[in-house]
Coordinates of N, CA and C and ligand atoms in Angstrom, one line a residue:
M125 N -0.9 -94.3 -60.4 CA -0.7 -94.2 -58.9 C -0.7 -95.7 -58.4
K126 N 0.5 -96.1 -57.9 CA 0.6 -97.5 -57.4 C 0.4 -97.5 -55.8
I127 N -0.7 -98.1 -55.4 CA -1.0 -98.1 -54.0 C -0.8 -99.5 -53.4
A128 N -0.2 -99.5 -52.2 CA 0.0 -100.8 -51.5 C -0.6 -100.7 -50.1
I129 N -1.1 -101.8 -49.6 CA -1.7 -101.9 -48.3 C -0.7 -102.7 -47.4
Y130 N -0.4 -102.1 -46.2 CA 0.4 -102.8 -45.2 C -0.5 -103.1 -44.0
P131 N -1.1 -104.3 -44.0 CA -2.0 -104.7 -42.9 C -1.3 -105.3 -41.7
G132 N -1.9 -105.2 -40.5 CA -1.3 -105.9 -39.4 C -2.1 -105.5 -38.1
T133 N -1.6 -106.0 -37.0 CA -2.2 -105.7 -35.7 C -1.6 -104.4 -35.1
F134 N -0.3 -104.3 -35.3 CA 0.4 -103.1 -34.8 C 0.1 -102.8 -33.3
D135 N 0.4 -103.8 -32.5 CA 0.1 -103.7 -31.0 C 1.3 -103.7 -30.2
P136 N 2.2 -102.8 -30.1 CA 2.1 -101.5 -30.9 C 3.0 -101.6 -32.1
I137 N 3.1 -100.5 -32.9 CA 4.0 -100.4 -34.0 C 5.4 -100.3 -33.5
T138 N 6.3 -101.1 -34.2 CA 7.7 -101.2 -33.7 C 8.6 -100.7 -34.8
N139 N 9.9 -100.6 -34.5 CA 10.9 -100.2 -35.5 C 11.0 -101.3 -36.7
G140 N 10.6 -102.5 -36.4 CA 10.6 -103.5 -37.4 C 9.5 -103.2 -38.5
H141 N 8.3 -102.8 -38.0 CA 7.2 -102.4 -38.9 C 7.7 -101.2 -39.7
L142 N 8.3 -100.2 -39.0 CA 8.7 -99.0 -39.7 C 9.8 -99.3 -40.8
D143 N 10.7 -100.3 -40.5 CA 11.7 -100.7 -41.5 C 11.0 -101.2 -42.8
I144 N 10.0 -102.0 -42.6 CA 9.2 -102.6 -43.7 C 8.5 -101.4 -44.5
L145 N 7.9 -100.6 -43.7 CA 7.1 -99.5 -44.3 C 8.0 -98.6 -45.1
E146 N 9.2 -98.3 -44.6 CA 10.1 -97.4 -45.4 C 10.5 -98.1 -46.7
R147 N 10.7 -99.4 -46.7 CA 11.1 -100.1 -47.9 C 9.9 -100.0 -48.9
A148 N 8.7 -100.2 -48.4 CA 7.5 -100.2 -49.2 C 7.3 -98.8 -49.8
V149 N 7.6 -97.7 -49.1 CA 7.4 -96.4 -49.6 C 8.3 -96.1 -50.8
N150 N 9.5 -96.8 -50.8 CA 10.4 -96.7 -51.9 C 9.9 -97.4 -53.2
L151 N 8.9 -98.3 -53.0 CA 8.4 -99.1 -54.2 C 7.1 -98.6 -54.7
F152 N 6.3 -98.0 -53.8 CA 5.0 -97.6 -54.2 C 4.8 -96.1 -54.1
D153 N 3.7 -95.6 -54.8 CA 3.5 -94.1 -54.7 C 2.8 -93.8 -53.3
R154 N 2.0 -94.7 -52.9 CA 1.2 -94.5 -51.7 C 1.1 -95.8 -50.9
V155 N 1.3 -95.8 -49.6 CA 1.2 -97.0 -48.8 C 0.2 -96.7 -47.6
I156 N -0.8 -97.6 -47.5 CA -1.8 -97.5 -46.5 C -1.5 -98.5 -45.4
I157 N -1.0 -98.0 -44.3 CA -0.7 -98.9 -43.1 C -2.0 -99.0 -42.3
T158 N -2.5 -100.3 -42.2 CA -3.9 -100.4 -41.7 C -4.1 -101.5 -40.7
I159 N -4.8 -101.2 -39.6 CA -5.1 -102.2 -38.6 C -6.2 -103.1 -39.1
A160 N -6.0 -104.4 -39.0 CA -7.0 -105.4 -39.3 C -7.8 -105.6 -38.0
R161 N -9.1 -105.2 -38.1 CA -9.9 -105.2 -36.8 C -10.4 -106.6 -36.5
N162 N -10.5 -107.4 -37.5 CA -11.1 -108.7 -37.3 C -10.1 -109.8 -36.9
S163 N -8.9 -109.4 -36.4 CA -7.9 -110.3 -36.0 C -8.4 -111.0 -34.7
S164 N -8.0 -112.2 -34.5 CA -8.5 -113.0 -33.3 C -7.6 -112.6 -32.1
K165 N -6.6 -111.7 -32.3 CA -5.8 -111.4 -31.1 C -6.5 -110.4 -30.2
R166 N -6.1 -110.4 -28.9 CA -6.7 -109.5 -28.0 C -5.6 -108.4 -27.7
P167 N -5.7 -107.3 -28.3 CA -4.6 -106.3 -28.2 C -4.5 -105.6 -26.9
L168 N -3.3 -105.2 -26.6 CA -3.0 -104.4 -25.3 C -3.5 -103.0 -25.5
F169 N -3.2 -102.4 -26.7 CA -3.7 -101.0 -26.9 C -5.0 -101.0 -27.7
T170 N -5.9 -100.1 -27.4 CA -7.1 -100.0 -28.1 C -6.8 -99.6 -29.6
E171 N -7.8 -99.7 -30.4 CA -7.6 -99.4 -31.8 C -7.3 -97.9 -31.9
E172 N -8.0 -97.0 -31.2 CA -7.7 -95.6 -31.2 C -6.3 -95.3 -30.8
E173 N -5.8 -96.0 -29.7 CA -4.4 -95.8 -29.3 C -3.4 -96.2 -30.3
R174 N -3.7 -97.4 -30.9 CA -2.8 -97.9 -31.9 C -2.7 -97.0 -33.1
L175 N -3.9 -96.4 -33.5 CA -3.9 -95.5 -34.7 C -3.1 -94.3 -34.4
E176 N -3.3 -93.8 -33.2 CA -2.6 -92.5 -32.8 C -1.1 -92.7 -32.8
L177 N -0.6 -93.9 -32.2 CA 0.8 -94.2 -32.2 C 1.3 -94.3 -33.6
M178 N 0.5 -95.0 -34.5 CA 1.0 -95.1 -35.9 C 1.1 -93.8 -36.6
R179 N 0.1 -93.0 -36.4 CA 0.1 -91.6 -37.0 C 1.3 -90.9 -36.6
E180 N 1.6 -90.9 -35.4 CA 2.8 -90.2 -34.8 C 4.1 -90.8 -35.4
A181 N 4.1 -92.1 -35.5 CA 5.4 -92.8 -35.9 C 5.6 -92.6 -37.4
V182 N 4.6 -92.4 -38.2 CA 4.8 -92.3 -39.7 C 4.8 -90.9 -40.2
K183 N 4.8 -89.9 -39.2 CA 4.7 -88.5 -39.6 C 5.7 -88.1 -40.7
A184 N 6.9 -88.7 -40.7 CA 7.9 -88.3 -41.6 C 7.6 -88.7 -43.0
F185 N 6.6 -89.6 -43.2 CA 6.3 -90.1 -44.6 C 5.0 -89.5 -45.1
P186 N 5.1 -88.5 -46.0 CA 3.9 -87.9 -46.5 C 3.1 -88.9 -47.4
Q187 N 3.7 -89.9 -48.0 CA 3.0 -90.9 -48.9 C 2.2 -91.9 -48.1
V188 N 2.3 -91.9 -46.8 CA 1.7 -92.9 -45.9 C 0.4 -92.5 -45.3
E189 N -0.6 -93.4 -45.4 CA -1.9 -93.1 -44.8 C -2.1 -94.1 -43.7
V190 N -2.7 -93.7 -42.6 CA -3.0 -94.7 -41.5 C -4.5 -94.9 -41.5
D191 N -4.9 -96.2 -41.3 CA -6.3 -96.6 -41.3 C -6.6 -97.8 -40.6
A192 N -7.8 -98.3 -40.5 CA -8.2 -99.5 -39.9 C -9.3 -100.1 -40.8
F193 N -9.5 -101.4 -40.9 CA -10.5 -102.0 -41.7 C -11.1 -103.2 -41.1
D194 N -12.4 -103.5 -41.5 CA -13.1 -104.7 -41.1 C -13.2 -105.6 -42.4
G195 N -13.5 -106.8 -42.2 CA -13.8 -107.7 -43.3 C -12.5 -108.2 -44.0
L196 N -12.7 -108.7 -45.3 CA -11.7 -109.3 -46.0 C -10.7 -108.3 -46.5
L197 N -9.4 -108.6 -46.4 CA -8.3 -107.7 -46.9 C -8.5 -107.5 -48.4
V198 N -8.9 -108.5 -49.1 CA -9.0 -108.3 -50.6 C -10.1 -107.3 -51.0
D199 N -11.1 -107.3 -50.1 CA -12.2 -106.3 -50.4 C -11.7 -104.9 -50.1
Y200 N -11.0 -104.8 -49.0 CA -10.4 -103.5 -48.6 C -9.4 -103.0 -49.7
C201 N -8.6 -103.9 -50.3 CA -7.7 -103.6 -51.4 C -8.5 -103.0 -52.6
R202 N -9.6 -103.7 -52.9 CA -10.5 -103.2 -54.0 C -11.0 -101.8 -53.8
K203 N -11.5 -101.6 -52.5 CA -12.0 -100.3 -52.2 C -10.9 -99.2 -52.3
K204 N -9.7 -99.6 -51.9 CA -8.6 -98.6 -51.9 C -7.9 -98.5 -53.2
K205 N -8.3 -99.4 -54.2 CA -7.6 -99.5 -55.5 C -6.2 -99.8 -55.3
A206 N -5.9 -100.7 -54.4 CA -4.5 -101.1 -54.2 C -4.1 -102.3 -55.1
I207 N -2.8 -102.3 -55.5 CA -2.4 -103.3 -56.4 C -1.5 -104.4 -55.6
A208 N -1.2 -104.0 -54.4 CA -0.3 -104.9 -53.6 C -0.6 -104.9 -52.1
V209 N -0.3 -106.0 -51.5 CA -0.3 -106.1 -50.0 C 1.2 -106.3 -49.6
V210 N 1.6 -105.6 -48.7 CA 3.0 -105.7 -48.2 C 3.0 -106.4 -46.8
R211 N 3.9 -107.4 -46.7 CA 4.1 -108.1 -45.5 C 5.6 -108.3 -45.2
G212 N 5.9 -108.3 -43.9 CA 7.3 -108.5 -43.5 C 7.6 -110.0 -43.3
L213 N 8.8 -110.4 -43.8 CA 9.2 -111.8 -43.5 C 10.5 -111.7 -42.7
R214 N 10.4 -112.3 -41.5 CA 11.6 -112.2 -40.6 C 12.4 -113.5 -40.7
A215 N 11.7 -114.6 -40.7 CA 12.3 -115.9 -40.6 C 11.5 -117.0 -41.2
I216 N 12.0 -118.2 -41.3 CA 11.3 -119.3 -41.9 C 10.0 -119.4 -41.1
S217 N 10.0 -119.2 -39.8 CA 8.8 -119.3 -39.0 C 7.6 -118.5 -39.5
D218 N 7.9 -117.3 -40.1 CA 6.8 -116.5 -40.7 C 6.3 -117.1 -42.0
F219 N 7.1 -117.9 -42.6 CA 6.9 -118.2 -44.0 C 5.6 -119.0 -44.3
E220 N 5.4 -120.1 -43.5 CA 4.3 -121.0 -43.8 C 2.9 -120.3 -43.7
Y221 N 2.7 -119.5 -42.6 CA 1.5 -118.8 -42.5 C 1.3 -117.7 -43.5
E222 N 2.4 -117.0 -43.8 CA 2.3 -115.9 -44.8 C 2.1 -116.5 -46.2
L223 N 2.7 -117.6 -46.5 CA 2.4 -118.2 -47.8 C 1.0 -118.6 -48.0
Q224 N 0.4 -119.2 -47.0 CA -1.0 -119.6 -47.0 C -1.9 -118.4 -47.2
M225 N -1.6 -117.3 -46.4 CA -2.5 -116.1 -46.5 C -2.3 -115.5 -47.9
A226 N -1.1 -115.5 -48.4 CA -0.9 -114.8 -49.7 C -1.6 -115.6 -50.8
L227 N -1.5 -117.0 -50.8 CA -2.1 -117.8 -51.8 C -3.6 -117.7 -51.7
M228 N -4.2 -117.7 -50.5 CA -5.6 -117.6 -50.3 C -6.1 -116.2 -50.8
N229 N -5.4 -115.2 -50.5 CA -5.8 -113.8 -50.9 C -5.7 -113.7 -52.5
R230 N -4.7 -114.4 -53.1 CA -4.6 -114.4 -54.5 C -5.8 -115.1 -55.2
K231 N -6.2 -116.2 -54.5 CA -7.4 -116.9 -55.0 C -8.6 -116.0 -54.9
L232 N -8.7 -115.3 -53.9 CA -9.9 -114.4 -53.7 C -9.9 -113.2 -54.6
N233 N -8.7 -112.7 -54.9 CA -8.5 -111.6 -55.8 C -7.2 -111.7 -56.5
P234 N -7.2 -112.2 -57.7 CA -6.0 -112.5 -58.5 C -5.3 -111.2 -58.9
H235 N -5.9 -110.0 -58.8 CA -5.3 -108.8 -59.2 C -4.4 -108.1 -58.2
V236 N -4.5 -108.7 -57.0 CA -3.6 -108.1 -55.9 C -2.4 -109.0 -55.6
Q237 N -1.2 -108.5 -55.7 CA 0.0 -109.3 -55.4 C 0.4 -109.0 -53.9
T238 N 0.8 -110.1 -53.3 CA 1.5 -109.9 -52.0 C 3.0 -109.8 -52.2
V239 N 3.5 -108.7 -51.6 CA 4.9 -108.5 -51.7 C 5.6 -108.6 -50.3
F240 N 6.6 -109.5 -50.3 CA 7.3 -109.8 -49.0 C 8.6 -109.0 -48.9
L241 N 8.8 -108.3 -47.8 CA 10.0 -107.5 -47.7 C 10.7 -108.0 -46.4
M242 N 12.0 -108.0 -46.5 CA 12.9 -108.5 -45.4 C 13.4 -107.2 -44.7
P243 N 13.3 -107.2 -43.3 CA 13.8 -106.1 -42.6 C 15.3 -106.2 -42.4
N244 N 15.9 -105.1 -42.0 CA 17.3 -105.1 -41.5 C 17.5 -106.3 -40.5
E245 N 18.6 -107.0 -40.6 CA 18.8 -108.1 -39.7 C 18.6 -107.8 -38.2
R246 N 18.8 -106.6 -37.9 CA 18.7 -106.3 -36.5 C 17.2 -106.3 -36.0
Y247 N 16.3 -106.4 -36.9 CA 14.9 -106.5 -36.5 C 14.3 -107.9 -36.7
T248 N 15.1 -108.8 -37.1 CA 14.5 -110.1 -37.4 C 14.0 -110.9 -36.2
Y249 N 14.4 -110.5 -35.0 CA 13.9 -111.2 -33.8 C 12.9 -110.3 -33.1
L250 N 12.5 -109.2 -33.7 CA 11.6 -108.3 -33.0 C 10.2 -108.5 -33.4
N251 N 9.3 -108.5 -32.4 CA 7.9 -108.5 -32.7 C 7.2 -107.8 -31.6
S252 N 5.9 -107.4 -31.8 CA 5.2 -106.6 -30.8 C 5.0 -107.3 -29.5
T253 N 4.8 -108.7 -29.6 CA 4.6 -109.5 -28.4 C 5.8 -109.3 -27.4
I254 N 7.0 -109.5 -28.0 CA 8.2 -109.4 -27.2 C 8.4 -108.0 -26.6
V255 N 8.1 -107.0 -27.4 CA 8.2 -105.6 -26.9 C 7.2 -105.4 -25.7
R256 N 6.0 -105.9 -25.9 CA 5.0 -105.7 -24.8 C 5.5 -106.4 -23.5
E257 N 6.1 -107.6 -23.7 CA 6.6 -108.4 -22.6 C 7.8 -107.7 -21.9
I258 N 8.7 -107.2 -22.7 CA 9.9 -106.5 -22.1 C 9.4 -105.3 -21.3
A259 N 8.4 -104.5 -21.9 CA 7.9 -103.3 -21.2 C 7.2 -103.7 -19.9
R260 N 6.4 -104.8 -19.9 CA 5.7 -105.3 -18.8 C 6.6 -105.6 -17.6
L261 N 7.8 -106.2 -18.0 CA 8.7 -106.6 -17.0 C 9.7 -105.6 -16.6
G262 N 9.5 -104.3 -17.1 CA 10.3 -103.2 -16.7 C 11.6 -103.1 -17.5
G263 N 11.8 -103.7 -18.6 CA 13.0 -103.6 -19.5 C 13.0 -102.4 -20.4
D264 N 14.1 -102.1 -21.0 CA 14.3 -100.9 -21.8 C 13.9 -101.3 -23.3
V265 N 13.0 -100.6 -23.9 CA 12.6 -100.9 -25.2 C 13.0 -99.8 -26.2
T266 N 13.9 -99.0 -25.8 CA 14.4 -97.8 -26.6 C 14.8 -98.2 -28.0
D267 N 15.5 -99.3 -28.1 CA 16.1 -99.7 -29.5 C 15.0 -100.4 -30.4
F268 N 13.8 -100.6 -29.8 CA 12.9 -101.4 -30.6 C 11.6 -100.6 -31.1
V269 N 11.4 -99.5 -30.5 CA 10.1 -98.8 -30.8 C 10.4 -97.3 -30.9
P270 N 9.6 -96.5 -31.6 CA 9.8 -95.1 -31.7 C 9.5 -94.5 -30.3
P271 N 10.1 -93.3 -29.9 CA 10.0 -92.7 -28.6 C 8.5 -92.6 -28.1
V272 N 7.6 -92.3 -29.0 CA 6.2 -92.1 -28.7 C 5.6 -93.4 -28.2
V273 N 6.0 -94.5 -28.8 CA 5.5 -95.8 -28.4 C 6.1 -96.2 -27.0
K274 N 7.4 -95.9 -26.8 CA 8.0 -96.2 -25.5 C 7.3 -95.5 -24.4
K275 N 6.9 -94.3 -24.6 CA 6.2 -93.5 -23.6 C 4.8 -94.1 -23.4
A276 N 4.1 -94.5 -24.4 CA 2.8 -95.1 -24.3 C 2.9 -96.4 -23.6
L277 N 3.9 -97.2 -23.8 CA 4.1 -98.5 -23.2 C 4.3 -98.3 -21.6
T278 N 5.1 -97.4 -21.3 CA 5.4 -97.1 -19.9 C 4.1 -96.7 -19.2
K279 N 3.3 -95.9 -19.8 CA 2.0 -95.4 -19.3 C 1.0 -96.6 -19.1
K280 N 1.0 -97.4 -20.2 CA 0.1 -98.5 -20.2 C 0.4 -99.5 -19.1
V281 N 1.7 -99.8 -18.9 CA 2.1 -100.8 -17.9 C 1.8 -100.3 -16.5
K282 N 2.0 -99.0 -16.3 CA 1.7 -98.4 -15.0 C 0.2 -98.5 -14.7
S283 N -0.6 -98.2 -15.8 CA -2.1 -98.2 -15.6 C -2.6 -99.6 -15.3
L284 N -1.9 -100.6 -15.8 CA -2.3 -102.0 -15.6 C -2.0 -102.5 -14.2
K285 N -0.9 -101.9 -13.6 CA -0.5 -102.3 -12.3 C -1.3 -101.7 -11.2
K286 N -2.1 -100.7 -11.5 CA -2.9 -100.0 -10.5 C -4.1 -100.9 -10.1
Ligands
ADP441 P1 -0.2 -109.6 -37.8 O1 -1.1 -109.9 -36.7 O2 -0.9 -109.4 -39.1 O3 1.0 -110.5 -37.9 P2 1.7 -107.7 -36.9 O4 1.5 -106.3 -36.4 O5 2.3 -108.6 -35.9 O6 0.4 -108.2 -37.4 O7 2.7 -107.7 -38.2 C1 2.3 -107.0 -39.3 C2 3.3 -107.3 -40.4 O8 4.6 -106.8 -40.1 C3 3.5 -108.8 -40.7 O9 3.7 -109.0 -42.0 C4 4.8 -109.1 -39.9 O10 5.5 -110.2 -40.5 C5 5.5 -107.8 -40.1 N1 6.5 -107.5 -39.0 C6 6.2 -107.5 -37.7 N2 7.4 -107.3 -37.0 C7 8.4 -107.2 -37.9 C8 9.8 -107.0 -37.9 N3 10.4 -106.9 -36.7 N4 10.5 -107.0 -39.0 C9 9.8 -107.2 -40.2 N5 8.5 -107.4 -40.3 C10 7.8 -107.4 -39.2

């Protein structure tokens, strides 16, 4: 059983994340898409909200598990018996940070490989920050996120304006 971990902030999950997830599902028997709790980012959606949106968005994939973790990614990989970490590479701008993380994680645990997957070109300019910003300014996010996320964004923006 080949297990991969797809870690991130997923604030919120976008069609770009799902594109990468789908590619990973074709390579591994099981993929655990998981929220890194110890990120320095201050998310718009709570952990519970993000998990719920992820669960809803990945419903079509029976091989996918949704989770959240604390601590080092390599320790989480050990615990889950994962052989790989999946990350998305959109542009050169992602590369430097991702290379540093991948090499450090390999130093910490040489048994886990980081696998980089490239999304469809149409998602190369997409990230959660831009999606949150468009939603906040009243723009249409239909092409960028699953319907359940679009609904949640509208609700969140409304609640913040109150
Ligand atoms: P992080 O805080 O770990 O960067 P994100 O939720 O922003 O968390 O991203 C998680 C992973 O998904 C990262 O590997 C990122 O490069 C990838 N990713 C995010 N958006 C896209 C996209 N539009 N296309 C491909 N990969 C993406």
